[in-house]
Every structure is written in structure tokens, then in C-alpha cells.
mmCIF file of C-alpha atoms and ligand atoms in Angstrom:
data_model
loop_
_atom_site.group_PDB
_atom_site.id
_atom_site.type_symbol
_atom_site.label_atom_id
_atom_site.label_comp_id
_atom_site.label_asym_id
_atom_site.label_seq_id
_atom_site.Cartn_x
_atom_site.Cartn_y
_atom_site.Cartn_z
ATOM 1 C CA MET F 1 -0.026 -47.045 2.071
ATOM 2 C CA SER F 2 -2.370 -47.367 5.031
ATOM 3 C CA THR F 3 -5.388 -45.616 6.470
ATOM 4 C CA THR F 4 -6.477 -45.588 10.103
ATOM 5 C CA ALA F 5 -9.788 -45.847 11.946
ATOM 6 C CA VAL F 6 -11.602 -42.626 12.651
ATOM 7 C CA ARG F 7 -14.242 -41.855 15.300
ATOM 8 C CA LEU F 8 -15.254 -38.401 14.124
ATOM 9 C CA ARG F 9 -18.408 -38.328 12.022
ATOM 10 C CA PRO F 10 -18.739 -35.383 9.605
ATOM 11 C CA ALA F 11 -22.083 -33.554 9.824
ATOM 12 C CA SER F 12 -22.459 -33.812 6.054
ATOM 13 C CA PRO F 13 -23.091 -37.326 4.734
ATOM 14 C CA ARG F 14 -21.452 -36.129 1.510
ATOM 15 C CA THR F 15 -18.097 -35.575 3.172
ATOM 16 C CA ARG F 16 -15.794 -38.562 2.893
ATOM 17 C CA LEU F 17 -13.268 -38.597 5.722
ATOM 18 C CA ILE F 18 -10.087 -40.637 5.406
ATOM 19 C CA ALA F 19 -7.642 -40.797 8.295
ATOM 20 C CA ALA F 20 -4.057 -41.710 7.572
ATOM 21 C CA PRO F 21 -0.767 -41.728 9.461
ATOM 22 C CA PRO F 22 1.070 -38.406 9.062
ATOM 23 C CA ASP F 23 3.700 -39.922 6.798
ATOM 24 C CA GLN F 24 1.039 -41.401 4.500
ATOM 25 C CA LEU F 25 -1.245 -38.387 4.109
ATOM 26 C CA GLY F 26 0.259 -37.221 0.855
ATOM 27 C CA ALA F 27 0.232 -40.658 -0.732
ATOM 28 C CA VAL F 28 -3.397 -41.246 0.267
ATOM 29 C CA ALA F 29 -4.509 -37.832 -1.015
ATOM 30 C CA ALA F 30 -2.472 -38.323 -4.191
ATOM 31 C CA VAL F 31 -4.563 -41.393 -5.017
ATOM 32 C CA VAL F 32 -7.705 -39.241 -4.892
ATOM 33 C CA VAL F 33 -6.116 -36.685 -7.218
ATOM 34 C CA ALA F 34 -4.665 -39.353 -9.517
ATOM 35 C CA ASP F 35 -8.151 -40.827 -9.965
ATOM 36 C CA PHE F 36 -9.322 -37.391 -11.094
ATOM 37 C CA VAL F 37 -6.384 -36.985 -13.488
ATOM 38 C CA ARG F 38 -7.040 -40.392 -15.010
ATOM 39 C CA ALA F 39 -10.694 -39.433 -15.593
ATOM 40 C CA GLN F 40 -9.907 -35.899 -16.830
ATOM 41 C CA PRO F 41 -6.308 -35.738 -18.107
ATOM 42 C CA ASN F 42 -7.014 -32.309 -19.630
ATOM 43 C CA GLY F 43 -8.997 -31.103 -16.638
ATOM 44 C CA VAL F 44 -8.534 -28.143 -14.329
ATOM 45 C CA LEU F 45 -6.856 -28.912 -11.015
ATOM 46 C CA GLY F 46 -7.194 -26.340 -8.236
ATOM 47 C CA ILE F 47 -3.935 -25.853 -6.349
ATOM 48 C CA ALA F 48 -3.415 -24.973 -2.707
ATOM 49 C CA THR F 49 -0.054 -23.752 -1.506
ATOM 50 C CA GLY F 50 1.439 -24.062 1.980
ATOM 51 C CA ALA F 51 2.995 -26.994 3.757
ATOM 52 C CA SER F 52 0.032 -29.384 3.925
ATOM 53 C CA PRO F 53 -0.202 -30.367 0.250
ATOM 54 C CA MET F 54 3.556 -30.732 -0.357
ATOM 55 C CA SER F 55 3.572 -34.478 0.208
ATOM 56 C CA LEU F 56 0.496 -34.758 -1.994
ATOM 57 C CA TYR F 57 2.401 -33.073 -4.837
ATOM 58 C CA ARG F 58 5.347 -35.403 -4.291
ATOM 59 C CA GLY F 59 2.904 -38.303 -4.432
ATOM 60 C CA LEU F 60 1.437 -37.050 -7.692
ATOM 61 C CA ALA F 61 4.905 -36.708 -9.191
ATOM 62 C CA ALA F 62 5.490 -40.349 -8.253
ATOM 63 C CA HIS F 63 2.270 -41.286 -10.067
ATOM 64 C CA ARG F 64 3.587 -39.437 -13.114
ATOM 65 C CA LEU F 65 6.842 -41.377 -12.990
ATOM 66 C CA ALA F 66 4.717 -44.518 -12.866
ATOM 67 C CA GLY F 67 2.923 -43.492 -16.053
ATOM 68 C CA LEU F 68 0.093 -41.144 -15.062
ATOM 69 C CA ALA F 69 -0.332 -38.481 -17.786
ATOM 70 C CA THR F 70 -0.406 -35.205 -15.860
ATOM 71 C CA GLU F 71 0.990 -32.954 -18.604
ATOM 72 C CA GLY F 72 -2.410 -31.998 -20.012
ATOM 73 C CA LEU F 73 -3.747 -30.477 -16.810
ATOM 74 C CA THR F 74 -4.446 -26.800 -16.289
ATOM 75 C CA LEU F 75 -3.640 -25.448 -12.817
ATOM 76 C CA CYS F 76 -5.602 -22.706 -11.056
ATOM 77 C CA ALA F 77 -4.201 -21.576 -7.731
ATOM 78 C CA LEU F 78 -6.335 -20.663 -4.757
ATOM 79 C CA ASP F 79 -4.542 -17.485 -3.846
ATOM 80 C CA GLU F 80 -1.593 -15.157 -4.316
ATOM 81 C CA TYR F 81 -0.010 -12.423 -2.215
ATOM 82 C CA VAL F 82 -0.517 -8.800 -3.138
ATOM 83 C CA GLY F 83 2.746 -6.914 -3.562
ATOM 84 C CA ILE F 84 5.049 -9.865 -4.177
ATOM 85 C CA ALA F 85 6.440 -10.051 -7.723
ATOM 86 C CA PRO F 86 5.438 -13.193 -9.655
ATOM 87 C CA ASP F 87 9.070 -14.279 -10.041
ATOM 88 C CA ASP F 88 9.859 -13.730 -6.341
ATOM 89 C CA PRO F 89 10.602 -17.160 -4.838
ATOM 90 C CA ARG F 90 8.050 -16.407 -2.098
ATOM 91 C CA SER F 91 5.206 -15.816 -4.552
ATOM 92 C CA TYR F 92 2.628 -18.529 -4.918
ATOM 93 C CA ARG F 93 3.294 -18.503 -8.669
ATOM 94 C CA SER F 94 6.851 -19.589 -7.845
ATOM 95 C CA TYR F 95 5.514 -22.244 -5.440
ATOM 96 C CA VAL F 96 3.124 -23.678 -8.033
ATOM 97 C CA LEU F 97 5.744 -23.715 -10.795
ATOM 98 C CA LYS F 98 8.387 -25.325 -8.596
ATOM 99 C CA ASN F 99 6.319 -27.825 -6.630
ATOM 100 C CA VAL F 100 3.495 -28.694 -8.988
ATOM 101 C CA ALA F 101 3.789 -27.615 -12.621
ATOM 102 C CA GLY F 102 7.453 -28.561 -12.979
ATOM 103 C CA PRO F 103 7.252 -32.047 -11.480
ATOM 104 C CA LEU F 104 4.001 -32.725 -13.347
ATOM 105 C CA GLY F 105 5.296 -31.451 -16.720
ATOM 106 C CA ILE F 106 2.685 -28.706 -17.084
ATOM 107 C CA PRO F 107 3.765 -25.619 -19.093
ATOM 108 C CA ALA F 108 3.665 -22.235 -17.342
ATOM 109 C CA GLU F 109 1.072 -21.005 -19.859
ATOM 110 C CA ARG F 110 -1.418 -23.354 -18.209
ATOM 111 C CA VAL F 111 -0.729 -22.103 -14.678
ATOM 112 C CA HIS F 112 -3.121 -19.420 -13.437
ATOM 113 C CA LEU F 113 -3.212 -17.408 -10.229
ATOM 114 C CA PRO F 114 -5.609 -14.825 -8.847
ATOM 115 C CA GLY F 115 -4.528 -11.283 -9.641
ATOM 116 C CA GLU F 116 -3.248 -12.137 -13.100
ATOM 117 C CA VAL F 117 -6.555 -11.378 -14.801
ATOM 118 C CA ASP F 118 -9.309 -8.907 -13.982
ATOM 119 C CA ASP F 119 -11.934 -11.547 -13.353
ATOM 120 C CA TYR F 120 -10.479 -14.821 -12.067
ATOM 121 C CA ASP F 121 -13.859 -16.440 -11.544
ATOM 122 C CA GLN F 122 -14.669 -15.720 -15.181
ATOM 123 C CA LEU F 123 -11.333 -17.213 -16.233
ATOM 124 C CA ILE F 124 -12.093 -20.381 -14.272
ATOM 125 C CA ALA F 125 -15.553 -20.554 -15.832
ATOM 126 C CA SER F 126 -14.063 -20.112 -19.310
ATOM 127 C CA LEU F 127 -11.765 -23.076 -18.626
ATOM 128 C CA GLY F 128 -14.814 -25.195 -17.838
ATOM 129 C CA GLY F 129 -14.604 -24.870 -14.058
ATOM 130 C CA VAL F 130 -12.275 -26.527 -11.564
ATOM 131 C CA GLY F 131 -12.658 -30.293 -11.694
ATOM 132 C CA LEU F 132 -10.902 -30.986 -8.411
ATOM 133 C CA GLN F 133 -9.804 -28.361 -5.916
ATOM 134 C CA ILE F 134 -7.069 -29.138 -3.390
ATOM 135 C CA VAL F 135 -7.364 -27.137 -0.157
ATOM 136 C CA GLY F 136 -5.661 -26.940 3.209
ATOM 137 C CA ILE F 137 -7.206 -25.416 6.307
ATOM 138 C CA GLY F 138 -5.828 -22.629 8.457
ATOM 139 C CA GLY F 139 -5.601 -22.945 12.215
ATOM 140 C CA ASN F 140 -8.315 -20.274 12.247
ATOM 141 C CA GLY F 141 -10.547 -22.256 9.872
ATOM 142 C CA HIS F 142 -9.693 -20.339 6.719
ATOM 143 C CA ILE F 143 -9.740 -21.905 3.253
ATOM 144 C CA GLY F 144 -7.651 -20.151 0.678
ATOM 145 C CA PHE F 145 -7.186 -16.797 2.361
ATOM 146 C CA ASN F 146 -10.850 -16.533 3.275
ATOM 147 C CA GLU F 147 -10.374 -15.501 6.872
ATOM 148 C CA PRO F 148 -13.123 -15.853 9.526
ATOM 149 C CA GLY F 149 -15.973 -13.506 8.703
ATOM 150 C CA SER F 150 -15.645 -14.004 4.917
ATOM 151 C CA ALA F 151 -19.020 -14.263 3.230
ATOM 152 C CA LEU F 152 -19.938 -17.792 2.240
ATOM 153 C CA GLU F 153 -21.039 -16.309 -1.102
ATOM 154 C CA SER F 154 -17.709 -14.516 -1.715
ATOM 155 C CA SER F 155 -15.959 -14.566 -5.073
ATOM 156 C CA THR F 156 -12.277 -13.938 -5.848
ATOM 157 C CA ARG F 157 -11.147 -10.690 -4.254
ATOM 158 C CA VAL F 158 -8.417 -8.893 -2.326
ATOM 159 C CA VAL F 159 -8.481 -9.602 1.409
ATOM 160 C CA GLU F 160 -6.604 -8.436 4.477
ATOM 161 C CA LEU F 161 -4.617 -11.214 6.125
ATOM 162 C CA THR F 162 -5.161 -11.718 9.844
ATOM 163 C CA ALA F 163 -2.317 -11.389 12.316
ATOM 164 C CA GLU F 164 -2.641 -15.128 12.938
ATOM 165 C CA THR F 165 -2.174 -15.984 9.266
ATOM 166 C CA ARG F 166 0.779 -13.617 8.896
ATOM 167 C CA GLN F 167 2.338 -15.234 11.960
ATOM 168 C CA ALA F 168 1.753 -18.705 10.490
ATOM 169 C CA ASN F 169 3.371 -17.692 7.192
ATOM 170 C CA ALA F 170 6.270 -15.759 8.739
ATOM 171 C CA ARG F 171 8.406 -18.883 8.289
ATOM 172 C CA TYR F 172 8.561 -18.095 4.582
ATOM 173 C CA PHE F 173 9.587 -14.489 5.279
ATOM 174 C CA GLY F 174 12.624 -14.880 7.490
ATOM 175 C CA GLY F 175 10.481 -15.498 10.563
ATOM 176 C CA ASP F 176 9.149 -11.935 10.574
ATOM 177 C CA PRO F 177 5.326 -11.618 10.518
ATOM 178 C CA ALA F 178 5.692 -7.933 9.603
ATOM 179 C CA ALA F 179 7.431 -8.988 6.383
ATOM 180 C CA VAL F 180 4.407 -11.048 5.300
ATOM 181 C CA PRO F 181 2.196 -9.088 2.902
ATOM 182 C CA GLN F 182 -0.868 -7.528 4.524
ATOM 183 C CA GLN F 183 -3.103 -8.457 1.622
ATOM 184 C CA ALA F 184 -3.700 -11.342 -0.707
ATOM 185 C CA MET F 185 -5.984 -12.141 -3.600
ATOM 186 C CA THR F 186 -7.976 -15.276 -2.896
ATOM 187 C CA GLN F 187 -10.615 -17.372 -4.538
ATOM 188 C CA GLY F 188 -13.818 -16.729 -2.621
ATOM 189 C CA ILE F 189 -15.664 -19.351 -0.646
ATOM 190 C CA ARG F 190 -18.263 -19.600 -3.384
ATOM 191 C CA THR F 191 -15.489 -19.859 -6.000
ATOM 192 C CA ILE F 192 -13.947 -22.773 -4.100
ATOM 193 C CA CYS F 193 -17.309 -24.458 -3.656
ATOM 194 C CA ASN F 194 -18.002 -24.174 -7.397
ATOM 195 C CA ALA F 195 -15.346 -26.845 -7.994
ATOM 196 C CA ALA F 196 -16.866 -30.177 -8.971
ATOM 197 C CA GLY F 197 -14.837 -31.958 -6.292
ATOM 198 C CA ILE F 198 -12.747 -30.852 -3.338
ATOM 199 C CA VAL F 199 -9.976 -32.658 -1.490
ATOM 200 C CA MET F 200 -8.764 -31.215 1.804
ATOM 201 C CA VAL F 201 -5.507 -32.208 3.479
ATOM 202 C CA ALA F 202 -4.879 -31.434 7.143
ATOM 203 C CA SER F 203 -2.215 -32.575 9.532
ATOM 204 C CA GLY F 204 -1.141 -31.757 13.043
ATOM 205 C CA ALA F 205 -2.791 -30.711 16.289
ATOM 206 C CA ALA F 206 -2.686 -27.015 15.332
ATOM 207 C CA LYS F 207 -5.487 -27.746 12.865
ATOM 208 C CA ALA F 208 -7.673 -29.859 15.180
ATOM 209 C CA GLN F 209 -9.947 -27.190 16.587
ATOM 210 C CA ALA F 210 -10.623 -25.667 13.177
ATOM 211 C CA LEU F 211 -11.016 -28.987 11.384
ATOM 212 C CA VAL F 212 -13.393 -30.488 13.943
ATOM 213 C CA ALA F 213 -15.468 -27.286 13.890
ATOM 214 C CA ALA F 214 -15.490 -27.279 10.089
ATOM 215 C CA LEU F 215 -16.603 -30.900 9.849
ATOM 216 C CA THR F 216 -19.019 -31.166 12.752
ATOM 217 C CA GLY F 217 -20.067 -27.642 13.746
ATOM 218 C CA PRO F 218 -22.567 -25.245 12.211
ATOM 219 C CA VAL F 219 -21.971 -23.811 8.746
ATOM 220 C CA THR F 220 -20.815 -20.312 9.574
ATOM 221 C CA SER F 221 -18.655 -17.616 8.055
ATOM 222 C CA GLN F 222 -16.740 -17.652 11.352
ATOM 223 C CA VAL F 223 -15.329 -21.014 10.236
ATOM 224 C CA PRO F 224 -14.927 -20.575 6.473
ATOM 225 C CA ALA F 225 -14.050 -24.242 5.918
ATOM 226 C CA SER F 226 -17.464 -25.219 7.318
ATOM 227 C CA ALA F 227 -18.881 -24.134 3.932
ATOM 228 C CA LEU F 228 -17.571 -27.432 2.569
ATOM 229 C CA GLN F 229 -20.457 -29.132 4.409
ATOM 230 C CA LEU F 230 -22.693 -27.698 1.677
ATOM 231 C CA HIS F 231 -20.594 -29.183 -1.129
ATOM 232 C CA PRO F 232 -21.664 -32.477 -2.705
ATOM 233 C CA ALA F 233 -18.248 -34.108 -3.172
ATOM 234 C CA VAL F 234 -15.622 -33.431 -0.513
ATOM 235 C CA THR F 235 -12.865 -35.784 0.586
ATOM 236 C CA VAL F 236 -10.906 -34.884 3.714
ATOM 237 C CA VAL F 237 -7.582 -36.627 4.290
ATOM 238 C CA ALA F 238 -6.314 -35.964 7.802
ATOM 239 C CA ASP F 239 -4.116 -37.458 10.463
ATOM 240 C CA ALA F 240 -5.298 -38.313 13.970
ATOM 241 C CA ALA F 241 -3.775 -35.164 15.455
ATOM 242 C CA ALA F 242 -5.676 -32.916 13.032
ATOM 243 C CA LEU F 243 -8.847 -34.802 13.934
ATOM 244 C CA GLY F 244 -8.232 -34.221 17.643
ATOM 245 C CA GLU F 245 -7.969 -37.962 18.172
ATOM 246 C CA GLU F 246 -4.586 -38.225 19.830
HETATM 247 P P1 PGA D 301 -0.384 -24.957 5.747
HETATM 248 O O1 PGA D 301 -1.487 -23.839 5.438
HETATM 249 O O2 PGA D 301 -0.677 -26.064 4.817
HETATM 250 O O3 PGA D 301 0.911 -24.293 5.455
HETATM 251 O O4 PGA D 301 -0.566 -25.339 7.180
HETATM 252 C C1 PGA D 301 -2.790 -24.241 5.233
HETATM 253 C C2 PGA D 301 -3.657 -23.026 5.121
HETATM 254 O O5 PGA D 301 -3.357 -22.014 5.774
HETATM 255 O O6 PGA D 301 -4.642 -23.084 4.393
#
């Protein structure tokens, strides 16, 4: 596993930036998560869906095979579509069960998604809060489904998905953006920032503009991920393309 040099300097001194080759991103990020699991084997891990964290989840499963006890974790997802049945293979519940809970040996009873309870933020609080939240970043700077313009103080709520996000996710809906739900339930920006630690994974040039703005630009609701500058313990694992460095 290797990391690479990085020129970009995050505006927040509390943001740790690790650059890694694209094929090593997941393994590098998995080490960060494995350290958390070792410290809090019964802790709450916040789960992002999408393509970016897939290699991270494979990396974590490899840690489990090597002896890391992941079975005691509780999983809280960032978001879920509105109008997609929980057992639909395109639901984020299905994603979390298949790609995270299953490989990590976590029973479905300890897998939670927004929309399943009236007050998700209260559920998270009752579990003791998220110990480590995994996030990706949208090409438009969103975290979870907090699209540009989302209040930095937002809590879990139903949101309208932007045309850009529906286009980006069309690949899971037969390539048809119109088939992507118009709404989702997402943890708010404040909900995400309430996690004790956050690890962001980002790869590819399509993320560069948003990621550079989030790390080095002003904190603004126009770039929801910029809110992470206000968080005390963020690790960003990105490849050179996502950092605009190639
Ligand atoms: P992706 O999505 O990992 O599928 O690129 C990230 C996001 O939209 O947050």
C-alpha cells in the first residue's frame, strides 16, 4: 500500500489529506476505518453508498478476514431514496446489506437508514452518535444528498435531487435519469458534522473542482462539503485526479 505526495494544502489545519494511487485508495482508507473499529468494536460507523467507498468496503472485509472484529458495529447510512422499496436491489438498504453488513458480519437489525424512523438524528443520538462517518463527494460538492444550497445547520430531511445528481446516478437505473427518484432522505450537514470523525474518499477528475473548493475555498452552503472545514477530525483520502493534480 502506498501514498503519494500532495501539493494541495487544506484551509483547515484539522483536515488530514492523504493522496494515494487510484488502485490503493480503498486500502488506505480502510486502514483509517480499521483503526476506528479496533478502538470501538461496538461503535457506530456511518456508511456512504455510491462507487467511491466500494474499494474501502472491500478493504475492510479483508481486514476482517485477517482477524479484525467488525461484527459488533452498528451501521447508520447517510441517505436513502424516497419511493424505492427497502428490498429493491437499487435501495441503499440493499447496498449497505450487500456491500457492508454482509461482508463485515453485521446483522440487519443493526443497520439503519434515514426514513426508517421518524427522527433519524434522535436515533443516532440514542446510539451514542456516529463514531466515524464515511462520506464521498458529489461532482457538485454535495455530501450525502445535501445538494448545493443546503443549510450548513440542516438535520436529516427529505430533499429534492438535482438534475446533475440524477444524471450521475442514472447508471444504477438503466441509464435513465428520469428513472432516478426525485427525492431522497439524507442526513443533514449538521448531522454529518456531529460524527466524532469523518473520512472522505474521492477519486477521479470529475470530483476535482468540488473537492478543491471544499478543501481550500470558503465555507459555504454552495459547496456543502466545505462544511467539513469546521469539523475537528477529518481525513480525506483522494487520488491525484480528484485533487486536480494530474
Ligand atoms: P460516487 O458518489 O461515489 O458514486 O461518485 C459520491 C457522492 O455522490 O457522494
